[in-house]
Coordinates of C-alpha atoms in Angstrom, one line a residue:
X1 CA 48.3 12.7 -22.9
X2 CA 49.1 12.6 -19.2
X3 CA 51.4 9.8 -18.2
X4 CA 49.9 6.8 -16.4
X5 CA 46.8 4.7 -16.9
X6 CA 43.5 6.4 -17.5
X7 CA 40.1 5.2 -16.4
X8 CA 36.5 6.3 -16.2
X9 CA 34.9 5.8 -12.8
X10 CA 31.1 5.8 -12.2
X11 CA 29.9 6.1 -8.6
X12 CA 26.2 5.4 -7.7
X13 CA 25.3 6.5 -4.1
X14 CA 21.8 5.4 -3.3
X15 CA 19.8 5.6 -0.1
X16 CA 21.3 2.4 1.3
X17 CA 24.2 1.4 -0.9
X18 CA 27.3 2.7 -2.8
X19 CA 28.2 1.1 -6.1
X20 CA 31.2 1.8 -8.4
X21 CA 32.1 0.7 -11.9
X22 CA 35.6 1.4 -13.4
X23 CA 36.3 1.2 -17.2
X24 CA 39.7 1.2 -18.9
X25 CA 40.4 3.1 -22.1
X26 CA 38.9 0.3 -24.2
X27 CA 35.6 0.4 -22.2
X28 CA 36.3 -2.9 -20.4
X29 CA 35.0 -3.2 -16.9
X30 CA 38.2 -3.7 -14.8
X31 CA 36.7 -3.1 -11.3
X32 CA 33.4 -2.9 -9.5
X33 CA 32.2 -2.8 -5.9
X34 CA 28.9 -2.8 -4.0
X35 CA 28.7 -1.8 -0.4
X36 CA 25.9 -1.0 2.1
X37 CA 26.9 2.4 3.5
X38 CA 24.6 2.5 6.6
X39 CA 24.6 6.4 6.2
X40 CA 28.4 6.4 6.7
X41 CA 28.8 7.5 3.1
X42 CA 32.1 9.4 3.3
X43 CA 33.8 6.5 5.2
X44 CA 32.4 3.9 2.8
X45 CA 33.5 5.9 -0.3
X46 CA 37.0 6.4 1.2
X47 CA 37.3 2.7 1.8
X48 CA 36.3 1.8 -1.7
X49 CA 38.7 4.4 -3.3
X50 CA 41.5 3.1 -1.1
X51 CA 40.9 -0.4 -2.4
X52 CA 41.1 0.9 -6.0
X53 CA 44.3 2.7 -5.2
X54 CA 45.9 -0.5 -3.8
X55 CA 45.0 -2.3 -7.0
X56 CA 45.6 0.3 -9.7
X57 CA 48.0 2.8 -8.1
X58 CA 47.8 6.5 -8.5
X59 CA 46.0 6.4 -11.9
X60 CA 44.1 9.2 -13.8
X61 CA 40.3 9.3 -13.4
X62 CA 37.3 10.8 -15.1
X63 CA 34.6 10.6 -12.4
X64 CA 30.8 10.9 -12.7
X65 CA 28.2 10.3 -10.0
X66 CA 24.6 9.3 -9.8
X67 CA 22.0 8.2 -7.2
X68 CA 19.6 9.8 -4.8
X69 CA 22.4 10.8 -2.4
X70 CA 25.0 11.1 -5.1
X71 CA 23.6 14.4 -6.3
X72 CA 24.5 16.3 -3.2
X73 CA 28.0 14.7 -3.1
X74 CA 28.6 15.6 -6.7
X75 CA 27.7 19.2 -6.0
X76 CA 30.0 19.5 -3.0
X77 CA 32.9 17.7 -4.6
X78 CA 32.5 19.5 -7.9
X79 CA 32.2 16.3 -9.9
X80 CA 29.9 15.5 -12.8
X81 CA 26.4 14.2 -12.0
X82 CA 24.1 12.1 -14.2
X83 CA 20.5 11.3 -13.4
X84 CA 20.4 7.6 -12.6
X85 CA 17.7 6.6 -15.2
X86 CA 19.7 8.5 -17.8
X87 CA 22.9 6.6 -16.8
X88 CA 21.0 3.3 -16.9
X89 CA 19.6 4.1 -20.3
X90 CA 23.1 4.8 -21.6
X91 CA 24.2 1.3 -20.5
X92 CA 21.3 -0.2 -22.4
X93 CA 22.0 1.9 -25.4
X94 CA 25.7 1.0 -25.6
X95 CA 25.8 -2.6 -24.3
X96 CA 22.3 -4.1 -24.8
X97 CA 20.7 -2.4 -27.8
X98 CA 18.2 -5.3 -28.3
X99 CA 16.4 -4.5 -25.0
X100 CA 12.8 -3.2 -25.2
X101 CA 12.0 -2.9 -21.5
X102 CA 14.2 -2.1 -18.6
X103 CA 13.2 -2.8 -15.0
X104 CA 15.4 -1.6 -12.1
X105 CA 14.8 -2.1 -8.4
X106 CA 16.8 -0.2 -5.8
X107 CA 16.7 0.1 -2.0
X108 CA 13.8 2.5 -2.0
X109 CA 12.9 3.2 -5.6
X110 CA 12.0 1.3 -8.8
X111 CA 12.3 2.3 -12.4
X112 CA 11.0 1.1 -15.7
X113 CA 12.2 2.3 -19.2
X114 CA 10.5 1.5 -22.5
X115 CA 12.8 1.6 -25.6
X116 CA 11.4 1.9 -29.1
X117 CA 13.4 2.5 -32.2
X118 CA 13.3 6.1 -33.4
X119 CA 11.7 7.4 -30.2
X120 CA 13.0 8.9 -27.0
X121 CA 13.0 6.3 -24.2
X122 CA 9.8 6.4 -22.0
X123 CA 11.0 6.6 -18.4
X124 CA 8.8 5.7 -15.4
X125 CA 9.8 5.9 -11.7
X126 CA 7.9 5.2 -8.5
X127 CA 6.9 8.3 -6.5
X128 CA 7.4 8.5 -2.8
X129 CA 6.1 5.0 -2.2
X130 CA 8.5 2.3 -1.1
X131 CA 6.1 -0.5 -2.0
X132 CA 7.7 -2.8 -4.5
X133 CA 11.3 -1.9 -3.6
X134 CA 14.3 -3.5 -1.8
X135 CA 13.3 -1.8 1.4
X136 CA 10.0 -3.5 1.3
X137 CA 11.8 -6.9 1.0
X138 CA 14.2 -6.0 3.8
X139 CA 11.2 -5.3 6.1
X140 CA 9.7 -8.7 5.3
X141 CA 13.0 -10.4 6.2
X142 CA 13.0 -8.6 9.5
X143 CA 9.4 -9.7 10.2
X144 CA 10.4 -13.3 9.4
X145 CA 13.6 -13.1 11.6
X146 CA 16.0 -13.9 8.7
X147 CA 18.6 -12.1 6.7
X148 CA 17.4 -10.7 3.3
X149 CA 19.5 -13.1 1.2
X150 CA 17.9 -16.0 3.1
X151 CA 14.5 -15.1 1.6
X152 CA 15.7 -16.5 -1.7
X153 CA 16.3 -20.0 -0.3
X154 CA 13.0 -19.9 1.4
X155 CA 11.1 -18.9 -1.7
X156 CA 12.6 -21.7 -3.7
X157 CA 10.7 -24.2 -1.4
X158 CA 7.3 -22.5 -1.6
X159 CA 4.1 -24.3 -2.6
X160 CA 1.4 -21.6 -2.3
X161 CA 1.1 -17.9 -3.1
X162 CA -0.9 -15.8 -0.7
X163 CA -2.2 -12.2 -1.4
X164 CA -0.1 -9.5 0.3
X165 CA -0.5 -5.7 0.0
X166 CA 2.8 -4.5 -1.3
X167 CA 1.7 -0.9 -1.9
X168 CA 3.0 0.1 1.6
X169 CA 5.0 -1.4 4.4
X170 CA 2.3 -0.5 6.9
X171 CA -0.4 -2.6 5.2
X172 CA 2.0 -5.4 4.3
X173 CA 3.0 -6.0 7.9
X174 CA -0.6 -6.6 8.8
X175 CA -1.0 -9.2 6.0
X176 CA 2.3 -10.9 6.7
X177 CA 1.7 -11.1 10.5
X178 CA -1.7 -12.6 9.7
X179 CA -0.1 -15.3 7.6
X180 CA 2.5 -15.9 10.4
X181 CA -0.3 -16.3 13.0
X182 CA -2.0 -18.8 10.7
X183 CA 1.2 -20.9 10.7
X184 CA 1.8 -20.3 7.0
X185 CA 5.3 -21.5 6.2
X186 CA 8.0 -18.9 5.9
X187 CA 8.8 -20.3 2.4
X188 CA 5.3 -19.5 1.2
X189 CA 5.4 -16.0 2.8
X190 CA 8.7 -15.2 1.1
X191 CA 7.5 -16.3 -2.3
X192 CA 4.2 -14.4 -1.7
X193 CA 6.2 -11.2 -1.0
X194 CA 8.2 -11.6 -4.2
X195 CA 5.0 -12.1 -6.1
X196 CA 3.5 -9.0 -4.5
X197 CA 6.5 -6.9 -5.3
X198 CA 6.4 -8.0 -9.0
X199 CA 2.7 -7.1 -9.2
X200 CA 3.3 -3.8 -7.5
X201 CA 6.1 -2.8 -9.8
X202 CA 4.3 -3.8 -13.0
X203 CA 1.0 -2.2 -12.0
X204 CA 2.5 1.1 -10.8
X205 CA 5.0 1.7 -13.5
X206 CA 3.7 0.1 -16.7
X207 CA 0.4 2.0 -16.6
X208 CA -0.9 0.9 -20.0
X209 CA 2.4 0.3 -21.7
X210 CA 3.1 -3.2 -23.1
X211 CA 6.2 -4.8 -21.4
X212 CA 7.9 -6.4 -24.5
X213 CA 11.0 -8.6 -24.6
X214 CA 13.8 -8.5 -24.3
X215 CA 13.3 -7.5 -20.7
X216 CA 16.4 -6.3 -18.8
X217 CA 16.5 -6.6 -15.0
X218 CA 19.0 -4.8 -12.8
X219 CA 19.5 -3.6 -9.2
X220 CA 20.6 -5.2 -6.0
X221 CA 17.4 -7.2 -5.3
X222 CA 17.5 -8.9 -8.7
X223 CA 21.2 -9.5 -8.4
X224 CA 21.1 -11.2 -5.0
X225 CA 17.6 -12.7 -5.1
X226 CA 17.2 -14.8 -8.3
X227 CA 13.7 -16.1 -7.2
X228 CA 12.5 -12.5 -7.5
X229 CA 13.1 -12.5 -11.2
X230 CA 11.2 -15.8 -11.6
X231 CA 8.1 -14.1 -10.1
X232 CA 8.5 -11.2 -12.5
X233 CA 8.6 -13.7 -15.4
X234 CA 5.4 -15.3 -14.1
X235 CA 3.6 -12.0 -13.6
X236 CA 4.7 -10.7 -17.1
X237 CA 3.9 -14.0 -18.7
X238 CA 7.2 -14.2 -20.5
X239 CA 9.9 -16.9 -20.7
X240 CA 13.5 -17.1 -19.4
X241 CA 14.7 -16.6 -22.9
X242 CA 13.0 -13.2 -23.0
X243 CA 15.0 -11.9 -20.1
X244 CA 18.5 -10.5 -19.4
X245 CA 19.9 -10.5 -15.9
X246 CA 23.6 -9.3 -16.4
X247 CA 26.4 -10.5 -14.3
X248 CA 26.8 -7.1 -12.7
X249 CA 23.1 -6.3 -12.4
X250 CA 23.6 -4.3 -9.2
X251 CA 25.9 -1.7 -10.8
X252 CA 24.1 -0.7 -14.0
X253 CA 23.6 3.0 -13.3
X254 CA 27.3 3.2 -12.1
X255 CA 28.3 1.6 -15.3
X256 CA 26.3 4.2 -17.3
X257 CA 28.1 6.9 -15.4
X258 CA 31.5 5.4 -16.3
X259 CA 30.5 5.2 -19.9
X260 CA 29.6 9.0 -19.9
X261 CA 32.3 10.2 -17.5
X262 CA 34.7 11.3 -20.1
X263 CA 32.2 13.4 -22.0
X264 CA 31.0 15.7 -19.2
X265 CA 33.8 18.2 -19.6
X266 CA 35.0 17.9 -16.0
X267 CA 38.8 17.7 -15.6
X268 CA 40.7 14.5 -15.1
X269 CA 42.2 14.0 -11.6
X270 CA 44.6 11.7 -10.0
X271 CA 43.2 9.0 -7.8
X272 CA 45.2 10.4 -4.9
X273 CA 43.4 13.8 -5.4
X274 CA 40.1 12.0 -5.4
X275 CA 41.0 10.3 -2.2
X276 CA 42.0 13.6 -0.6
X277 CA 38.7 15.2 -1.6
X278 CA 36.8 12.3 -0.1
X279 CA 38.7 12.5 3.1
X280 CA 38.7 16.2 3.6
X281 CA 36.7 18.4 1.2
X282 CA 33.2 17.4 2.6
X283 CA 34.3 18.6 6.1
X284 CA 34.8 22.1 4.8
X285 CA 31.3 22.4 3.3
X286 CA 29.0 24.1 5.8
X287 CA 25.7 22.5 6.6
X288 CA 22.7 24.8 6.6
X289 CA 21.5 24.7 10.3
X290 CA 19.1 27.6 10.0
X291 CA 16.0 25.3 9.8
X292 CA 17.1 22.8 12.4
X293 CA 15.1 22.1 15.6
X294 CA 16.2 22.7 19.2
X295 CA 18.3 20.0 20.7
X296 CA 16.5 17.6 23.0
X297 CA 19.2 18.0 25.6
X298 CA 21.9 20.7 25.5
X299 CA 24.6 18.4 27.0
X300 CA 25.2 15.0 28.5
X301 CA 25.0 16.6 31.9
X302 CA 21.5 18.0 31.0
X303 CA 20.3 14.6 30.0
X304 CA 21.7 13.0 33.2
X305 CA 19.9 15.6 35.4
X306 CA 16.7 15.1 33.5
X307 CA 17.0 11.3 33.7
X308 CA 17.6 11.4 37.5
X309 CA 14.6 13.6 38.0
X310 CA 12.3 11.5 35.9
X311 CA 13.3 8.0 37.1
X312 CA 11.4 8.3 40.5
X313 CA 8.1 7.0 39.2
X314 CA 8.5 3.3 39.8
X315 CA 5.7 0.8 39.8
X316 CA 5.7 -0.9 43.2
X317 CA 7.4 -4.3 43.3
X318 CA 7.7 -7.1 45.9
X319 CA 10.2 -9.9 46.4
X320 CA 8.3 -13.1 45.7
X321 CA 10.5 -15.2 48.0
X322 CA 9.7 -12.8 50.9
X323 CA 6.0 -12.3 49.9
X324 CA 3.7 -14.3 52.1
X325 CA 0.3 -13.3 50.7
X326 CA -0.2 -16.6 48.8
X327 CA -2.7 -15.2 46.3
X328 CA -1.5 -13.6 43.1
X329 CA -3.0 -12.0 40.0
X330 CA -2.0 -12.5 36.4
X331 CA -2.2 -9.8 33.7
X332 CA -1.5 -10.6 30.0
X333 CA -1.2 -8.1 27.2
X334 CA -1.2 -10.2 24.0
X335 CA -0.2 -7.7 21.3
X336 CA 0.2 -8.1 17.5
X337 CA 4.0 -8.5 17.8
X338 CA 4.7 -9.1 21.5
X339 CA 3.3 -10.8 24.6
X340 CA 3.7 -9.3 28.0
X341 CA 3.0 -11.0 31.3
X342 CA 2.8 -9.4 34.8
X343 CA 2.2 -11.2 38.1
X344 CA 1.2 -9.1 41.1
X345 CA 0.2 -9.7 44.7
X346 CA -3.1 -8.4 46.1
X347 CA -1.6 -5.0 46.8
X348 CA -0.7 -4.5 43.1
X349 CA 3.0 -5.0 43.7
X350 CA 4.7 -6.8 40.8
X351 CA 6.5 -10.0 41.6
X352 CA 7.3 -11.3 38.1
X353 CA 7.3 -9.9 34.5
X354 CA 7.9 -11.4 31.1
X355 CA 8.2 -9.8 27.6
X356 CA 8.6 -11.8 24.4
X357 CA 8.1 -11.4 20.7
X358 CA 5.2 -13.5 19.4
X359 CA 6.8 -14.6 16.1
X360 CA 3.3 -15.1 14.9
X361 CA 2.2 -17.5 17.6
X362 CA 0.4 -15.8 20.6
X363 CA -0.7 -19.1 22.0
X364 CA 2.7 -20.7 22.1
X365 CA 4.4 -17.5 23.3
X366 CA 2.1 -17.3 26.3
X367 CA 2.4 -21.0 27.1
X368 CA 6.2 -20.7 27.1
X369 CA 5.9 -17.5 29.3
X370 CA 4.0 -19.5 31.9
X371 CA 6.7 -22.2 31.9
X372 CA 9.4 -19.5 32.4
X373 CA 7.4 -18.0 35.3
X374 CA 7.1 -21.4 36.9
X375 CA 10.8 -22.1 36.6
X376 CA 11.8 -18.6 37.9
X377 CA 9.6 -18.5 41.0
X378 CA 10.6 -20.6 44.0
X379 CA 8.0 -23.1 45.3
X380 CA 5.8 -22.3 42.3
X381 CA 3.6 -25.3 42.9
X382 CA 2.1 -23.4 45.9
X383 CA 1.2 -20.4 43.8
X384 CA -2.6 -19.6 43.8
X385 CA -3.7 -17.5 40.9
X386 CA -6.7 -15.7 42.4
X387 CA -7.6 -13.8 39.2
X388 CA -6.4 -13.6 35.7
X389 CA -7.1 -11.1 32.9
X390 CA -6.1 -10.7 29.3
X391 CA -6.1 -7.7 26.9
X392 CA -4.8 -6.9 23.5
X393 CA -4.8 -8.5 20.1
X394 CA -4.9 -12.1 21.4
X395 CA -7.3 -11.5 24.3
X396 CA -10.1 -13.8 23.1
X397 CA -7.8 -16.6 22.0
X398 CA -5.9 -16.7 25.4
X399 CA -9.1 -16.4 27.5
X400 CA -10.7 -19.4 25.7
X401 CA -7.5 -21.5 25.5
X402 CA -6.4 -21.0 29.1
X403 CA -9.7 -20.4 30.8
X404 CA -8.7 -17.0 32.0
X405 CA -11.1 -15.2 34.3
X406 CA -11.5 -11.8 32.7
X407 CA -10.8 -9.7 29.6
X408 CA -10.4 -5.9 29.3
X409 CA -10.2 -3.5 26.3
X410 CA -6.7 -2.3 25.7
X411 CA -7.5 1.4 26.2
X412 CA -9.1 0.6 29.6
X413 CA -6.2 -1.5 30.7
X414 CA -3.8 1.3 30.0
X415 CA -6.1 3.8 31.7
X416 CA -6.3 1.6 34.8
X417 CA -2.5 1.3 34.9
X418 CA -1.9 5.1 34.4
X419 CA -4.5 6.0 37.1
X420 CA -2.8 3.6 39.5
X421 CA 0.5 5.5 39.0
X422 CA -1.0 9.0 38.9
X423 CA -4.6 9.3 40.2
X424 CA -4.8 12.8 38.7
X425 CA -3.9 11.7 35.1
X426 CA -5.4 13.9 32.5
X427 CA -4.0 12.3 29.3
X428 CA -2.6 8.8 28.5
X429 CA -0.6 8.2 25.4
X430 CA 0.3 4.6 24.6
X431 CA 2.5 3.9 21.6
X432 CA 3.3 0.4 20.6
X433 CA 5.1 -1.2 17.7
X434 CA 2.3 -0.5 15.2
X435 CA -0.5 1.1 17.0
X436 CA -1.2 4.2 19.1
X437 CA -3.9 4.9 21.7
X438 CA -4.6 8.3 23.2
X439 CA -7.0 8.7 26.2
X440 CA -8.3 12.0 27.3
X441 CA -9.4 12.1 30.9
X442 CA -11.7 14.5 32.7
X443 CA -12.6 14.4 36.4
X444 CA -11.2 10.9 36.7
X445 CA -13.2 9.4 33.8
X446 CA -12.5 8.8 30.2
X447 CA -13.8 11.7 28.0
X448 CA -12.5 10.6 24.6
X449 CA -10.3 7.9 23.0
X450 CA -8.3 8.2 19.7
X451 CA -6.4 5.5 17.9
X452 CA -4.4 5.4 14.8
X453 CA -5.8 3.6 11.8
X454 CA -3.5 2.5 9.0
X455 CA -0.4 4.7 9.6
X456 CA 2.6 3.6 11.6
X457 CA 4.6 6.8 11.3
X458 CA 4.1 7.6 15.0
X459 CA 4.8 4.1 16.3
X460 CA 7.7 2.0 17.4
X461 CA 8.0 0.2 14.1
X462 CA 8.6 3.6 12.4
X463 CA 11.7 4.3 14.5
X464 CA 12.8 0.6 14.2
X465 CA 12.5 0.6 10.4
X466 CA 14.7 3.7 10.0
X467 CA 17.2 2.7 12.7
X468 CA 17.7 -0.6 10.8
X469 CA 18.0 1.2 7.5
X470 CA 20.8 3.4 8.9
X471 CA 22.6 0.4 10.4
X472 CA 21.7 0.9 14.1
X473 CA 19.9 -1.0 16.8
X474 CA 16.9 0.9 18.3
X475 CA 18.6 1.5 21.7
X476 CA 21.7 2.9 19.9
X477 CA 19.5 5.1 17.8
X478 CA 17.8 6.4 20.9
X479 CA 21.1 7.3 22.6
X480 CA 22.3 9.1 19.5
X481 CA 19.2 11.2 19.3
X482 CA 19.5 12.4 22.9
X483 CA 23.0 13.8 22.2
X484 CA 22.1 15.6 18.8
X485 CA 22.7 19.3 18.8
X486 CA 21.0 20.1 15.5
X487 CA 18.0 17.8 15.0
X488 CA 16.6 17.7 11.4
X489 CA 13.1 18.8 10.8
X490 CA 11.6 15.7 9.1
X491 CA 8.0 16.9 9.4
X492 CA 5.0 14.6 10.0
X493 CA 5.1 12.5 6.9
X494 CA 4.3 8.7 6.9
X495 CA 7.0 6.0 6.9
X496 CA 7.0 5.7 3.2
X497 CA 7.2 9.4 2.4
X498 CA 9.8 10.0 5.1
X499 CA 12.4 8.1 3.0
X500 CA 12.8 11.1 0.7
X501 CA 13.3 13.5 3.7
X502 CA 16.0 11.2 5.1
X503 CA 17.7 11.0 1.8
X504 CA 17.6 14.8 1.5
X505 CA 19.1 15.1 5.0
X506 CA 21.9 12.6 4.0
X507 CA 22.6 14.6 0.9
X508 CA 23.0 17.7 2.9
X509 CA 25.6 16.0 5.1
X510 CA 23.4 15.7 8.3
X511 CA 24.9 13.7 11.1
X512 CA 23.1 10.4 12.0
X513 CA 22.4 11.7 15.5
X514 CA 20.6 14.7 14.0
X515 CA 18.5 12.5 11.8
X516 CA 17.7 10.2 14.8
X517 CA 16.6 13.2 16.9
X518 CA 14.5 14.4 13.9
X519 CA 12.6 11.1 14.0
X520 CA 11.8 11.6 17.7
X521 CA 10.3 15.0 17.0
X522 CA 8.4 13.5 14.0
X523 CA 6.9 10.7 16.0
X524 CA 5.4 13.2 18.5
X525 CA 4.3 15.7 15.8
X526 CA 2.6 12.9 13.9
X527 CA 0.8 11.8 17.1
X528 CA -0.3 15.3 18.1
X529 CA -1.2 16.8 14.8
X530 CA -2.0 14.0 12.4
X531 CA -3.6 11.4 14.6
X532 CA -5.1 13.6 17.4
X533 CA -5.5 16.7 15.2
X534 CA -5.0 18.9 18.3
X535 CA -6.0 22.5 18.0
X536 CA -5.0 23.4 21.5
X537 CA -2.3 21.7 23.6
X538 CA -4.4 22.5 26.7
X539 CA -6.6 19.6 25.7
X540 CA -3.9 17.3 27.2
X541 CA -4.2 18.8 30.7
X542 CA -1.3 19.0 33.1
X543 CA -0.9 15.3 34.1
X544 CA 0.4 13.4 31.0
X545 CA 1.4 9.8 31.4
X546 CA 3.1 7.9 28.5
X547 CA 3.2 4.1 28.1
X548 CA 4.4 1.5 25.6
X549 CA 7.8 0.2 24.5
X550 CA 8.3 3.2 22.3
X551 CA 8.8 5.4 25.4
X552 CA 11.8 3.5 26.5
X553 CA 13.3 5.9 24.0
X554 CA 13.8 8.9 26.2
X555 CA 14.3 11.2 23.2
X556 CA 10.6 10.7 22.3
X557 CA 9.5 11.6 25.9
X558 CA 11.7 14.7 25.8
X559 CA 10.3 15.7 22.4
X560 CA 6.8 15.4 23.7
X561 CA 7.7 17.7 26.6
X562 CA 9.3 20.3 24.4
X563 CA 6.4 20.4 21.9
X564 CA 3.7 20.6 24.6
X565 CA 5.5 22.6 27.2
X566 CA 4.2 20.0 29.8
X567 CA 6.0 17.7 32.2
X568 CA 5.5 14.1 31.2
X569 CA 5.5 11.1 33.5
X570 CA 6.5 7.6 32.6
X571 CA 7.3 4.5 34.7
X572 CA 10.3 2.1 34.7
X573 CA 8.1 -0.5 32.8
X574 CA 6.4 1.5 30.0
X575 CA 6.2 -1.6 27.8
X576 CA 4.4 -3.6 30.4
X577 CA 1.7 -1.1 31.5
X578 CA -1.1 -2.9 29.5
X579 CA -0.4 -6.2 31.2
X580 CA -0.1 -4.4 34.6
X581 CA -3.5 -2.7 34.0
X582 CA -5.0 -6.1 33.2
X583 CA -3.6 -7.5 36.5
X584 CA -5.0 -4.6 38.4
X585 CA -8.4 -5.2 36.7
X586 CA -8.2 -8.8 37.8
X587 CA -7.6 -7.7 41.4
X588 CA -10.7 -5.4 41.4
X589 CA -12.9 -7.9 39.7
X590 CA -11.9 -10.6 42.1
X591 CA -12.7 -8.4 45.1
X592 CA -16.2 -7.7 43.7
X593 CA -16.7 -11.4 43.0

């Protein structure tokens, strides 16, 4: 036997986390780790392996890998690979033989295994839907403005469970935002989400099978959110004594890999060699670039030149202190997630703007916005609001509550604003956080309007969701995509199904900037070919104007230009154009009145 200590190492690399389990020669767990990798998988793995080296020295290892991303790494590093449900089943077989039902929840997948003596385990996995997974819970935390682990403390204080659609993040956001707008407590919302997750997992994976005790729970969400297990117990109608939640619930597949690592036939290696492979071997593996898309910008200089050329389409503004007109016009765009306020003079020149998240309370957000405007403008007590107009999700609420003069349909507000910027506009595309509006214009009048229904894959939340998943802020994600040289082709799939494409790109070693640029292409493709179902690009005409906060991301504007072959115009305030259109409408209506 080779000199030195010998260990079995199991490595589980999932879509969001990296887990390791290390066993000694007697099968005792001597080391474990759990880290979010934020797509920096190589760096995270190297960090974990270095920590092992510092604790155990240059020991001998049998290594096996698992996980949705682990497969690609196992192939490139020439290490043993074990399918994760097989690894998890091995852990149950060797360590918990009394278990009849196994429930595992990961970042973007969920699994259920039914054990029956004398029979092969019945393995069930979710398909491409992220409903009932850790990612779904993460999205809820984002909507509530808290960290994921804070949901547990909130759920402990809940009093009422409300129905929430957990089958898809798109539908759930609507339900959750509706609860927020009704001033339902965050505690009740957190508990309702846990309940919805439990119902989704059981309904989608059991499919007629009886869930018998003992029931074994594992995965990060169960390990770090004890309240989640309580809701599963309630949905399954079992008792605490019927369940097992092990101390290391988050590393069960990694532990299964460690249990099997010595039997795969791969050679033992020194930990120092494993570290070397992690640091250098992956760089030598060529990435297939044959199916990549064209870069959005060929260089930083190319982007700078484009940006300089584009940023000449400013909405007119006036200095309030120097403006002597006296009468002003207020436009409000009260959306599902944000409230935008624009104050103009009679010439349509903007003197004040405000942009805030609603946090579920459109009324309060607008009231606070008025207070900020009053505080920001000198001699505000002399301001005369000659006309006011609201549009968007909260139009009726604000008109009634604040006695506003006018209301206007969102699409018309965006058309009015676009026409003011470009009188020859032929097509207006507005993309917000969760909705999309496309306006076809012919001879100065609206010919046709298209809106998205229940899919957010072409909207701002689509980009925000994946930027957060990969550990970036949206503006950082946008900058990265502009510099990508080999954008991934992620297709036009919805947010849920896109997860598998991203994991595939990560397995193939794609850079984050290439994935980011792939999203920009995907947003535009989804809009043009899924929502609008364009047969001919000429339908858009030659004067395209884009609006909405999503188009602060210049990579999406550029992707639209490359895919249509048309020049695209946008202003310096794309996220405020609905409110600006409302203010312009107030000016016109006041003149007529």
